[in-house]
XYZ file of C-alpha atoms in Angstrom:
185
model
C 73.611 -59.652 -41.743
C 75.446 -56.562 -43.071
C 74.257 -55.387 -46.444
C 71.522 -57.943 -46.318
C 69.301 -55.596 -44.195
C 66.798 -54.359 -45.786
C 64.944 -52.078 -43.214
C 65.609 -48.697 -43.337
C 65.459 -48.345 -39.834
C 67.104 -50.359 -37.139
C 66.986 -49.859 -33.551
C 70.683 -51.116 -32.369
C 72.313 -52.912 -29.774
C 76.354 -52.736 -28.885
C 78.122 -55.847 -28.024
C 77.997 -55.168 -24.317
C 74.046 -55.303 -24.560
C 73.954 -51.438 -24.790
C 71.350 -49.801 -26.764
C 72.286 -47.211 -28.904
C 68.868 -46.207 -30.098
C 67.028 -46.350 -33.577
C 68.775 -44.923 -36.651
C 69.488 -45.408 -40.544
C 70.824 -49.248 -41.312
C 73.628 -47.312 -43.231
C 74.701 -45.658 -39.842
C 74.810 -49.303 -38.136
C 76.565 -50.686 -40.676
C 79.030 -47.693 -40.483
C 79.618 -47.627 -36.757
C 80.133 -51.737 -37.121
C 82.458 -51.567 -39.451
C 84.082 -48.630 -37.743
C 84.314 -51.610 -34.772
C 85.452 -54.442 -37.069
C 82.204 -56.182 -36.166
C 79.358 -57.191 -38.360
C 75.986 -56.096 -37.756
C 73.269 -58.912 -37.684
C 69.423 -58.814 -37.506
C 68.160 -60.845 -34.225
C 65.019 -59.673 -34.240
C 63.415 -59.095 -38.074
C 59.864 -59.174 -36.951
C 59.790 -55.779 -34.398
C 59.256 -52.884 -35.387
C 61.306 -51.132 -35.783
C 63.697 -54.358 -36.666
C 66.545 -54.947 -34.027
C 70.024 -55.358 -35.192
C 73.015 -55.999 -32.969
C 76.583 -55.101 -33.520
C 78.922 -58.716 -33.069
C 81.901 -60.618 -34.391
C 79.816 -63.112 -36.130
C 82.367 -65.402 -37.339
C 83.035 -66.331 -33.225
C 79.216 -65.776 -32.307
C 78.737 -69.087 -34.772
C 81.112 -70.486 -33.506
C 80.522 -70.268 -30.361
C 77.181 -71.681 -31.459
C 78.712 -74.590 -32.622
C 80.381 -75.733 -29.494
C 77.300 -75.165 -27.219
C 74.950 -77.629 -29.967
C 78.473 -80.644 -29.701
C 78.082 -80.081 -25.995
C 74.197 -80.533 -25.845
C 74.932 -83.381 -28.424
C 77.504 -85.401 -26.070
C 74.721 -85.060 -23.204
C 72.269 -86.489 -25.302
C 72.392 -91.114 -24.866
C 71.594 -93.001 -27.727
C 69.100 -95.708 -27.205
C 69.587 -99.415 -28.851
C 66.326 -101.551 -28.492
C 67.422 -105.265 -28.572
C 65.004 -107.853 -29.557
C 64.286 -111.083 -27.787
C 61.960 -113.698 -29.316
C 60.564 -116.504 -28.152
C 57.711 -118.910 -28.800
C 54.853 -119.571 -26.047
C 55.753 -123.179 -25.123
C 59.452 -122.556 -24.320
C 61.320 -125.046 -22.132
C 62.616 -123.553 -18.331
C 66.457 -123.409 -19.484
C 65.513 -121.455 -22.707
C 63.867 -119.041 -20.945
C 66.285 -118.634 -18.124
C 68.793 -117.822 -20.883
C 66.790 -115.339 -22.592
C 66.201 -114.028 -19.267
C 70.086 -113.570 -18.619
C 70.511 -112.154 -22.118
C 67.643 -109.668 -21.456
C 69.528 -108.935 -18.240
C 72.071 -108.627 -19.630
C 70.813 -105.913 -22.210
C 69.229 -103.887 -19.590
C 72.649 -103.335 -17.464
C 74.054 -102.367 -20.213
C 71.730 -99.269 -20.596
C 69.567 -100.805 -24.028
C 65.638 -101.275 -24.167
C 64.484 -104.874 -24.555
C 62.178 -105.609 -26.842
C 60.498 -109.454 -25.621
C 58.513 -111.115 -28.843
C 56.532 -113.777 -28.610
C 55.634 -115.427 -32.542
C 52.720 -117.404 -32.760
C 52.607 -120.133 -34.928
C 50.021 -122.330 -36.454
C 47.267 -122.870 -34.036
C 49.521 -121.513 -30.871
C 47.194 -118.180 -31.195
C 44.670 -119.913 -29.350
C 46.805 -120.054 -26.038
C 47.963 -116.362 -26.236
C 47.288 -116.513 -22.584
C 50.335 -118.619 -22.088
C 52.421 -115.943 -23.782
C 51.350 -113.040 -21.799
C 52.012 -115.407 -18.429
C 55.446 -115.761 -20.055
C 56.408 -111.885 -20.262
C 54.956 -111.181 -17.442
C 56.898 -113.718 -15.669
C 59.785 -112.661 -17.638
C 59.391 -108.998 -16.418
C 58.351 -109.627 -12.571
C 62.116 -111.458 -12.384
C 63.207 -108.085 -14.145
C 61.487 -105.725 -11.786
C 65.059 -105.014 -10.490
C 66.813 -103.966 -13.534
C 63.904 -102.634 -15.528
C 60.852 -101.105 -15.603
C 57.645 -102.146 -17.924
C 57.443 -99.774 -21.101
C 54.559 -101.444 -22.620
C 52.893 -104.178 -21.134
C 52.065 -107.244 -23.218
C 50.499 -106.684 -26.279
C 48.788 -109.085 -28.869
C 49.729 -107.948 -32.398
C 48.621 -109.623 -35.675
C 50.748 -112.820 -35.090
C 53.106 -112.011 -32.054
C 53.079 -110.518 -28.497
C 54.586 -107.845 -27.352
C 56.270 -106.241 -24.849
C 58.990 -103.127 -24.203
C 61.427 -103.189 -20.934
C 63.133 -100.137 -19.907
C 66.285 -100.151 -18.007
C 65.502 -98.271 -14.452
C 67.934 -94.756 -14.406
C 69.398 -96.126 -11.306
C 70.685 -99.333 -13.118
C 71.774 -97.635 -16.386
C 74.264 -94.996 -13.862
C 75.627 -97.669 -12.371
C 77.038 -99.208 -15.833
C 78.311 -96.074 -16.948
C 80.524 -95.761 -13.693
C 81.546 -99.601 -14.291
C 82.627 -98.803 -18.076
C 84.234 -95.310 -16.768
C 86.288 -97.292 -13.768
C 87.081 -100.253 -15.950
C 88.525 -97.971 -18.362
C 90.509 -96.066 -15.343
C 92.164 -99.374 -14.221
C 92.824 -100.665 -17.777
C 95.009 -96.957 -18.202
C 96.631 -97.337 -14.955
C 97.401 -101.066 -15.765
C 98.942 -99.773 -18.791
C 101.490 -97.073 -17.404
């Protein structure tokens, strides 16, 4: 930027996108400052090196809106762990099955572990009937990351929320939040 050019030559554009041909990088920076612009080096690597004339001060800024914009578009995603052994009772499960529901809905990854202990290893075929189970009564809500996996100790599995599902809470949260201001006035 400005006196940090160090080509001799520049081929230079305007602001408008105009090019005004290659000449001296003292010229630029004269008919820049003769603009109240600065002159910066897009392109370092061509030969000869480009160089536009801009107000950089509201080019960066400019920058920095468009990267807070892509960074509001962009959702965070929680992963929420659910454990279980393989010999749990029928209510248990159904309420780690609400709770994983309820995870889901809200637009989070669920994360179902099943810990093996002692000599429970040997019915790891019990464990994968369970997620399974677990993620057929899901199929509605969410979508199988990672099917069940044996690792070390423990079974795994990863549930997605389906798109469809996760939209739908985001226009509950939006509308609840519309009625709670209108409530309010």
């Amino acid at each position: 930027m400005n006196d940090l050019i160090r080509a001799r030559e520049v081929r230079v554009v305007d602001a408008n996108g105009d090019q005004l041909g290659i000449m001296t990088a003292r010229e630029a920076l004269g008919i820049a400052g003769d603009r109240g612009m600065d002159l910066v080096e897009v392109a370092p690597n061509a030969k000869p090196p480009v160089c536009r004339i801009m107000d950089y001060g509201k080019h960066r800024y400019e920058q920095s809106k468009r990267d807070k914009a892509a960074k509001k578009k962009q959702k965070v995603v929680n992963i929420k762990e659910i454990r279980m052994s393989p010999k749990i009772d029928d209510h248990d499960f159904e309420v780690k099955f609400k709770a994983a529901e309820r995870f889901l809905k809200s637009g989070d990854k669920v994360k179902v572990t099943v810990r093996f202990r002692g000599r429970e290893i040997v019915h790891s075929n019990l464990a994968r009937t369970k997620l399974e189970n677990l993620a057929t009564q899901l199929k509605e809500v969410a979508a199988v990351e990672r099917p069940p996996k044996l690792e070390g100790r423990q079974m795994i599995a990863v549930l997605a929320p389906r798109s469809d599902t996760s939209q739908k809470a985001e226009t509950k949260k939006v509308e609840a939040k519309a009625e709670t201001v209108e409530g309010n006035n």
